[in-house]
Amino acid sequence: MGLHQNMTAEPVGRLELRQPPLCGPTDSVRTAIEQMRAKRLGCVIVVDTEQKPLGLFAESKLTQLLAEDPARLDDPVCDHLTNPWPCVRESDPIAMVLGAMQAANVRFIGVLDKDGRVVGLTGQKGLMEYVSEHFPQQVMVQRVGSPPPAEREGA
Amino acid sequence: MSSQLPKSSSDEFQDPLENYDPKQYDDPLEEALATLPVSAIQSTPYAGIDPNTPISEAIQRLAGLQVACLLVEEQQKLLGVFSDRDALDKVALEYDEMKDRPVRDVMTSRPVFVYDSDSSAAVLTVMAVHGFRHVPVVSSSDGKIVGIVSPHRVTGFLQSYFETKQ
């Protein structure tokens, strides 16, 4: 099957999911930043006591806060969530991740189990890794002189 | 005396690829990514910034333009990128000490880029292999910045094949 068919047929669980940092709603934005730095990810998922997602705090929101008033880094993170924030189920087709990213203009998509609990995070990098599997020659000919791959998601 | 050797049929150039059949694709998306150049994906407009701009101003630009990445440029040549990831990793918790320093101090130097003549798939593999979400596009003819491919632009390109070409 080709890429288009595979993205329609294969489930989200086939993607390389990342384990996102999790925060409680009363944690501060500073705490969220520390978690994001520690996990080398550009977002943190804010969850309730049952690990169900309340929303996403992403680096784009952080830039807005720094521009408005850096003192707001002491605010509770739940005051600055991206909401609504699209999530998919592990069993949904991969094409649904693409549609959610495009429709909501977000880079991170939550992956939930059948009970609505967070089981992982996907998004641009996971999707690009999946697509790149179909272009092994391109992966092999990454330009000589490029910096070594960074162990992070995003720039 | 002539310096030219007499031509014989064995001297004639034989193109080893003359009978090469290009790969046939069943899948329209795969064909597009393999055969269309980077220019098939939207890469303009882009937001540029001078390397001596204070970090506080660069943050204001990111927020004001609602973009996630600025290309740090000098005479349209790419020096680096300053993204919201750089703000997270190098500025956010140290803002007071960092805000007046030039953006060149915290930019990602020597960013991985693609040439405008590369295939569309090259952009996606740079994102996958190097982990960069924003990939600058540089002219293969004069080395000047052409634009930048963002996550939204890539997903827009991919999504178009799910909306119209099923």
CSV table of C-alpha atoms in Angstrom, one decimal:
chain,number,residue,atom,x,y,z
A,1,MET,CA,0.0,0.0,0.0
A,2,GLY,CA,1.1,3.6,-0.6
A,3,LEU,CA,1.5,6.4,1.9
A,4,HIS,CA,-2.0,7.8,1.4
A,5,GLN,CA,-3.7,4.4,1.9
A,6,ASN,CA,-1.5,3.6,4.9
A,7,MET,CA,-2.4,6.8,6.7
A,8,THR,CA,-6.0,6.1,6.2
A,9,ALA,CA,-5.8,2.5,7.3
A,10,GLU,CA,-3.2,2.3,10.0
A,11,PRO,CA,-4.0,3.4,13.6
A,12,VAL,CA,-2.4,6.1,15.7
A,13,GLY,CA,-0.9,3.5,17.9
A,14,ARG,CA,1.4,2.6,15.0
A,15,LEU,CA,3.1,6.0,15.5
A,16,GLU,CA,6.1,6.5,17.8
A,17,LEU,CA,4.3,8.1,20.8
A,18,ARG,CA,6.1,10.3,23.3
A,19,GLN,CA,5.5,10.4,27.0
A,20,PRO,CA,4.6,14.0,27.7
A,21,PRO,CA,5.3,15.8,30.9
A,22,LEU,CA,2.2,16.1,33.0
A,23,CYS,CA,1.2,18.9,35.4
A,24,GLY,CA,-1.6,19.5,37.8
A,25,PRO,CA,-3.8,22.6,37.3
A,26,THR,CA,-2.5,24.4,40.3
A,27,ASP,CA,1.2,24.1,39.3
A,28,SER,CA,2.8,27.3,38.1
A,29,VAL,CA,3.9,28.1,34.6
A,30,ARG,CA,7.5,28.1,35.9
A,31,THR,CA,7.0,24.5,37.0
A,32,ALA,CA,5.6,23.6,33.6
A,33,ILE,CA,8.7,25.2,31.9
A,34,GLU,CA,11.0,23.1,34.1
A,35,GLN,CA,9.1,20.0,33.1
A,36,MET,CA,9.2,20.9,29.5
A,37,ARG,CA,13.0,21.5,29.7
A,38,ALA,CA,13.6,18.3,31.5
A,39,LYS,CA,11.6,16.2,29.0
A,40,ARG,CA,12.9,18.2,26.0
A,41,LEU,CA,9.4,18.7,24.7
A,42,GLY,CA,7.6,21.9,23.7
A,43,CYS,CA,4.5,21.3,25.7
A,44,VAL,CA,3.0,19.9,29.0
A,45,ILE,CA,-0.3,18.3,29.4
A,46,VAL,CA,-2.4,19.5,32.4
A,47,VAL,CA,-4.4,16.6,33.8
A,48,ASP,CA,-6.9,16.1,36.6
A,49,THR,CA,-6.5,13.5,39.4
A,50,GLU,CA,-7.8,10.8,37.1
A,51,GLN,CA,-5.1,11.6,34.5
A,52,LYS,CA,-7.8,13.0,32.1
A,53,PRO,CA,-6.5,16.0,30.1
A,54,LEU,CA,-7.7,19.5,31.1
A,55,GLY,CA,-5.7,21.1,28.3
A,56,LEU,CA,-2.3,21.8,26.9
A,57,PHE,CA,0.3,24.4,27.7
A,58,ALA,CA,2.6,24.9,24.8
A,59,GLU,CA,5.7,27.0,24.1
A,60,SER,CA,3.7,29.3,21.8
A,61,LYS,CA,1.6,30.3,24.8
A,62,LEU,CA,4.9,30.9,26.7
A,63,THR,CA,6.1,33.3,24.1
A,64,GLN,CA,2.9,35.2,24.4
A,65,LEU,CA,3.3,35.4,28.2
A,66,LEU,CA,6.9,36.6,28.0
A,67,ALA,CA,5.8,39.3,25.5
A,68,GLU,CA,2.9,40.5,27.7
A,69,ASP,CA,4.4,40.3,31.2
A,70,PRO,CA,7.1,37.9,32.3
A,71,ALA,CA,5.8,38.1,35.8
A,72,ARG,CA,2.9,35.9,34.6
A,73,LEU,CA,5.2,32.9,34.8
A,74,ASP,CA,4.1,32.7,38.4
A,75,ASP,CA,0.4,32.2,37.4
A,76,PRO,CA,-1.2,28.8,37.7
A,77,VAL,CA,-0.7,27.0,34.4
A,78,CYS,CA,-4.4,26.2,34.1
A,79,ASP,CA,-4.9,29.9,33.4
A,80,HIS,CA,-3.1,29.7,30.1
A,81,LEU,CA,-4.2,26.5,28.5
A,82,THR,CA,-4.8,25.9,24.8
A,83,ASN,CA,-8.4,24.9,25.0
A,84,PRO,CA,-10.1,23.2,23.2
A,85,TRP,CA,-7.1,21.0,22.4
A,86,PRO,CA,-7.6,18.1,19.9
A,87,CYS,CA,-6.9,14.6,21.1
A,88,VAL,CA,-7.3,11.3,19.2
A,89,ARG,CA,-7.7,7.7,20.3
A,90,GLU,CA,-5.0,5.1,19.7
A,91,SER,CA,-7.3,3.2,17.4
A,92,ASP,CA,-8.1,6.3,15.2
A,93,PRO,CA,-6.5,6.4,11.7
A,94,ILE,CA,-3.2,8.3,11.4
A,95,ALA,CA,-4.9,10.6,8.9
A,96,MET,CA,-6.9,11.9,11.8
A,97,VAL,CA,-3.8,13.3,13.5
A,98,LEU,CA,-3.0,15.2,10.3
A,99,GLY,CA,-6.5,16.6,10.1
A,100,ALA,CA,-6.5,17.7,13.8
A,101,MET,CA,-3.2,19.4,13.5
A,102,GLN,CA,-4.3,21.3,10.4
A,103,ALA,CA,-7.7,22.2,11.7
A,104,ALA,CA,-6.6,23.5,15.1
A,105,ASN,CA,-3.2,24.8,13.9
A,106,VAL,CA,-1.4,22.9,16.7
A,107,ARG,CA,1.7,20.9,16.7
A,108,PHE,CA,0.9,18.5,19.5
A,109,ILE,CA,-2.0,16.0,19.6
A,110,GLY,CA,-2.9,14.1,22.7
A,111,VAL,CA,-3.5,10.3,22.4
A,112,LEU,CA,-6.1,8.9,24.8
A,113,ASP,CA,-7.0,5.3,25.8
A,114,LYS,CA,-10.6,4.1,25.6
A,115,ASP,CA,-11.3,5.6,29.0
A,116,GLY,CA,-10.1,9.1,28.0
A,117,ARG,CA,-6.8,8.9,29.9
A,118,VAL,CA,-3.6,10.3,28.4
A,119,VAL,CA,-1.4,7.5,27.0
A,120,GLY,CA,1.0,9.6,24.9
A,121,LEU,CA,1.6,12.5,22.7
A,122,THR,CA,2.1,12.7,19.0
A,123,GLY,CA,2.1,15.5,16.5
A,124,GLN,CA,4.4,16.9,13.8
A,125,LYS,CA,7.5,14.9,14.6
A,126,GLY,CA,5.7,11.5,15.0
A,127,LEU,CA,3.9,12.2,11.7
A,128,MET,CA,7.0,13.2,9.9
A,129,GLU,CA,8.9,10.1,11.1
A,130,TYR,CA,6.0,8.0,9.8
A,131,VAL,CA,6.0,9.7,6.4
A,132,SER,CA,9.8,9.5,6.2
A,133,GLU,CA,9.7,5.7,6.5
A,134,HIS,CA,8.3,5.8,3.0
A,135,PHE,CA,11.3,7.8,1.7
A,136,PRO,CA,14.3,5.8,3.0
A,137,GLN,CA,16.6,7.2,0.3
A,138,GLN,CA,15.9,10.8,1.4
A,139,VAL,CA,16.7,9.9,5.0
A,140,MET,CA,20.0,8.3,3.9
A,141,VAL,CA,21.1,11.3,1.9
A,142,GLN,CA,20.8,14.0,4.6
A,143,ARG,CA,23.2,16.7,3.6
A,144,VAL,CA,26.8,16.2,4.7
A,145,GLY,CA,27.8,19.0,7.1
A,146,SER,CA,24.4,19.2,8.7
A,147,PRO,CA,24.6,19.4,12.5
A,148,PRO,CA,24.1,16.0,14.2
A,149,PRO,CA,20.5,15.2,15.0
A,150,ALA,CA,19.3,16.9,18.1
A,151,GLU,CA,17.6,14.8,20.8
A,152,ARG,CA,14.6,17.0,21.0
A,153,GLU,CA,11.4,17.7,19.2
A,154,GLY,CA,11.3,21.0,17.6
A,155,ALA,CA,13.2,24.3,17.0
B,1,MET,CA,49.6,16.8,-36.7
B,2,SER,CA,46.2,16.7,-35.2
B,3,SER,CA,45.8,16.1,-31.5
B,4,GLN,CA,42.4,14.7,-32.0
B,5,LEU,CA,42.0,11.0,-32.0
B,6,PRO,CA,39.9,9.4,-34.6
B,7,LYS,CA,36.4,8.8,-33.5
B,8,SER,CA,35.3,5.3,-33.2
B,9,SER,CA,31.9,4.0,-32.3
B,10,SER,CA,33.4,2.8,-28.9
B,11,ASP,CA,34.3,6.4,-28.0
B,12,GLU,CA,30.8,7.7,-28.2
B,13,PHE,CA,29.3,8.5,-24.9
B,14,GLN,CA,26.8,6.0,-23.7
B,15,ASP,CA,24.4,7.4,-21.1
B,16,PRO,CA,24.0,4.6,-18.6
B,17,LEU,CA,20.6,6.0,-17.6
B,18,GLU,CA,19.2,6.4,-21.1
B,19,ASN,CA,17.0,3.3,-20.7
B,20,TYR,CA,16.2,4.1,-17.1
B,21,ASP,CA,12.5,4.0,-16.4
B,22,PRO,CA,11.5,6.5,-13.7
B,23,LYS,CA,9.7,4.9,-10.7
B,24,GLN,CA,6.0,4.6,-11.2
B,25,TYR,CA,3.8,5.6,-8.2
B,26,ASP,CA,0.4,4.2,-7.4
B,27,ASP,CA,0.0,6.6,-4.6
B,28,PRO,CA,-0.6,10.3,-5.5
B,29,LEU,CA,0.8,11.6,-2.2
B,30,GLU,CA,3.9,9.6,-2.3
B,31,GLU,CA,4.4,10.7,-5.9
B,32,ALA,CA,4.0,14.3,-5.0
B,33,LEU,CA,6.5,14.1,-2.2
B,34,ALA,CA,9.1,12.3,-4.3
B,35,THR,CA,8.8,14.3,-7.4
B,36,LEU,CA,7.6,17.8,-6.6
B,37,PRO,CA,10.2,20.4,-5.5
B,38,VAL,CA,10.2,22.1,-2.1
B,39,SER,CA,8.5,25.1,-3.8
B,40,ALA,CA,5.3,23.0,-4.0
B,41,ILE,CA,5.0,23.6,-0.3
B,42,GLN,CA,4.2,27.1,0.8
B,43,SER,CA,7.4,28.8,2.2
B,44,THR,CA,6.6,32.5,2.1
B,45,PRO,CA,6.1,34.9,3.7
B,46,TYR,CA,8.8,34.5,6.3
B,47,ALA,CA,9.8,36.7,9.3
B,48,GLY,CA,13.4,37.8,9.4
B,49,ILE,CA,15.4,39.5,12.1
B,50,ASP,CA,18.8,41.2,12.5
B,51,PRO,CA,21.3,39.2,14.7
B,52,ASN,CA,21.9,42.2,16.9
B,53,THR,CA,18.2,42.7,17.8
B,54,PRO,CA,17.7,42.5,21.6
B,55,ILE,CA,16.1,39.2,22.8
B,56,SER,CA,13.1,41.1,24.3
B,57,GLU,CA,12.3,42.6,20.9
B,58,ALA,CA,12.6,39.2,19.2
B,59,ILE,CA,10.1,37.8,21.7
B,60,GLN,CA,7.8,40.7,20.9
B,61,ARG,CA,8.1,40.0,17.2
B,62,LEU,CA,7.3,36.3,17.7
B,63,ALA,CA,4.3,37.1,19.7
B,64,GLY,CA,3.1,40.0,17.6
B,65,LEU,CA,3.4,38.2,14.3
B,66,GLN,CA,2.0,35.0,15.9
B,67,VAL,CA,4.8,32.9,14.4
B,68,ALA,CA,7.0,30.3,16.1
B,69,CYS,CA,10.2,31.0,14.3
B,70,LEU,CA,12.3,34.0,13.0
B,71,LEU,CA,15.1,33.6,10.5
B,72,VAL,CA,18.2,35.5,11.7
B,73,GLU,CA,19.6,37.0,8.6
B,74,GLU,CA,22.3,39.3,7.3
B,75,GLN,CA,22.0,40.6,3.8
B,76,GLN,CA,19.4,37.8,3.1
B,77,LYS,CA,21.9,35.1,4.1
B,78,LEU,CA,20.8,32.7,6.8
B,79,LEU,CA,22.8,32.9,10.1
B,80,GLY,CA,20.4,31.1,12.3
B,81,VAL,CA,16.9,30.7,13.6
B,82,PHE,CA,15.3,32.0,16.8
B,83,SER,CA,12.2,30.0,17.7
B,84,ASP,CA,9.8,29.7,20.6
B,85,ARG,CA,11.8,26.6,21.5
B,86,ASP,CA,14.9,28.8,21.9
B,87,ALA,CA,12.8,31.1,24.1
B,88,LEU,CA,11.7,28.1,26.2
B,89,ASP,CA,15.2,26.5,26.5
B,90,LYS,CA,17.4,29.6,26.9
B,91,VAL,CA,15.3,32.6,27.8
B,92,ALA,CA,12.1,31.9,29.8
B,93,LEU,CA,13.4,31.3,33.3
B,94,GLU,CA,16.3,33.7,32.8
B,95,TYR,CA,14.4,36.5,31.2
B,96,ASP,CA,15.6,39.4,33.2
B,97,GLU,CA,19.3,38.6,32.6
B,98,MET,CA,18.8,37.8,29.0
B,99,LYS,CA,16.3,40.3,27.6
B,100,ASP,CA,18.9,42.9,26.5
B,101,ARG,CA,21.3,40.6,25.0
B,102,PRO,CA,21.4,40.2,21.2
B,103,VAL,CA,19.4,37.4,19.7
B,104,ARG,CA,22.5,36.0,18.1
B,105,ASP,CA,23.6,34.8,21.6
B,106,VAL,CA,20.6,32.4,21.8
B,107,MET,CA,19.7,31.6,18.2
B,108,THR,CA,20.2,28.1,16.8
B,109,SER,CA,23.3,28.6,14.7
B,110,ARG,CA,23.9,26.7,11.5
B,111,PRO,CA,20.4,25.5,11.2
B,112,VAL,CA,19.6,22.6,8.9
B,113,PHE,CA,18.0,23.9,5.7
B,114,VAL,CA,16.9,22.7,2.3
B,115,TYR,CA,17.5,24.1,-1.1
B,116,ASP,CA,14.5,25.2,-3.2
B,117,SER,CA,15.4,22.6,-5.8
B,118,ASP,CA,15.3,19.7,-3.3
B,119,SER,CA,12.3,17.4,-3.3
B,120,SER,CA,9.3,18.0,-1.0
B,121,ALA,CA,10.2,14.8,0.9
B,122,ALA,CA,13.5,16.3,1.8
B,123,VAL,CA,11.7,18.8,4.1
B,124,LEU,CA,9.8,16.1,5.9
B,125,THR,CA,12.9,14.0,6.4
B,126,VAL,CA,14.8,17.0,7.9
B,127,MET,CA,11.9,17.4,10.3
B,128,ALA,CA,11.9,13.7,11.2
B,129,VAL,CA,15.7,13.1,11.4
B,130,HIS,CA,16.9,16.4,12.9
B,131,GLY,CA,13.8,17.2,15.0
B,132,PHE,CA,13.4,20.7,13.7
B,133,ARG,CA,9.9,21.9,13.2
B,134,HIS,CA,10.8,24.8,11.0
B,135,VAL,CA,13.0,24.3,8.0
B,136,PRO,CA,14.5,27.3,6.2
B,137,VAL,CA,14.5,27.2,2.4
B,138,VAL,CA,17.6,28.6,0.6
B,139,SER,CA,18.0,29.4,-3.1
B,140,SER,CA,20.3,26.9,-4.8
B,141,SER,CA,21.4,29.6,-7.2
B,142,ASP,CA,22.5,32.4,-5.0
B,143,GLY,CA,22.3,31.1,-1.4
B,144,LYS,CA,19.8,33.7,-0.3
B,145,ILE,CA,16.8,32.9,1.9
B,146,VAL,CA,13.7,32.0,0.0
B,147,GLY,CA,11.4,31.3,3.0
B,148,ILE,CA,10.6,28.8,5.6
B,149,VAL,CA,8.5,25.6,5.8
B,150,SER,CA,6.5,25.5,9.0
B,151,PRO,CA,4.5,22.6,10.5
B,152,HIS,CA,1.2,24.2,9.4
B,153,ARG,CA,2.4,24.6,5.8
B,154,VAL,CA,3.6,20.9,5.7
B,155,THR,CA,0.3,19.6,7.1
B,156,GLY,CA,-1.6,21.9,4.7
B,157,PHE,CA,0.3,20.3,1.8
B,158,LEU,CA,-0.3,16.8,3.1
B,159,GLN,CA,-4.0,17.5,4.0
B,160,SER,CA,-4.7,18.7,0.5
B,161,TYR,CA,-4.2,15.1,-0.8
B,162,PHE,CA,-6.8,13.8,1.7
B,163,GLU,CA,-9.4,16.4,0.8
B,164,THR,CA,-9.2,16.3,-3.0
B,165,LYS,CA,-7.2,13.4,-4.3
B,166,GLN,CA,-8.8,10.3,-2.6
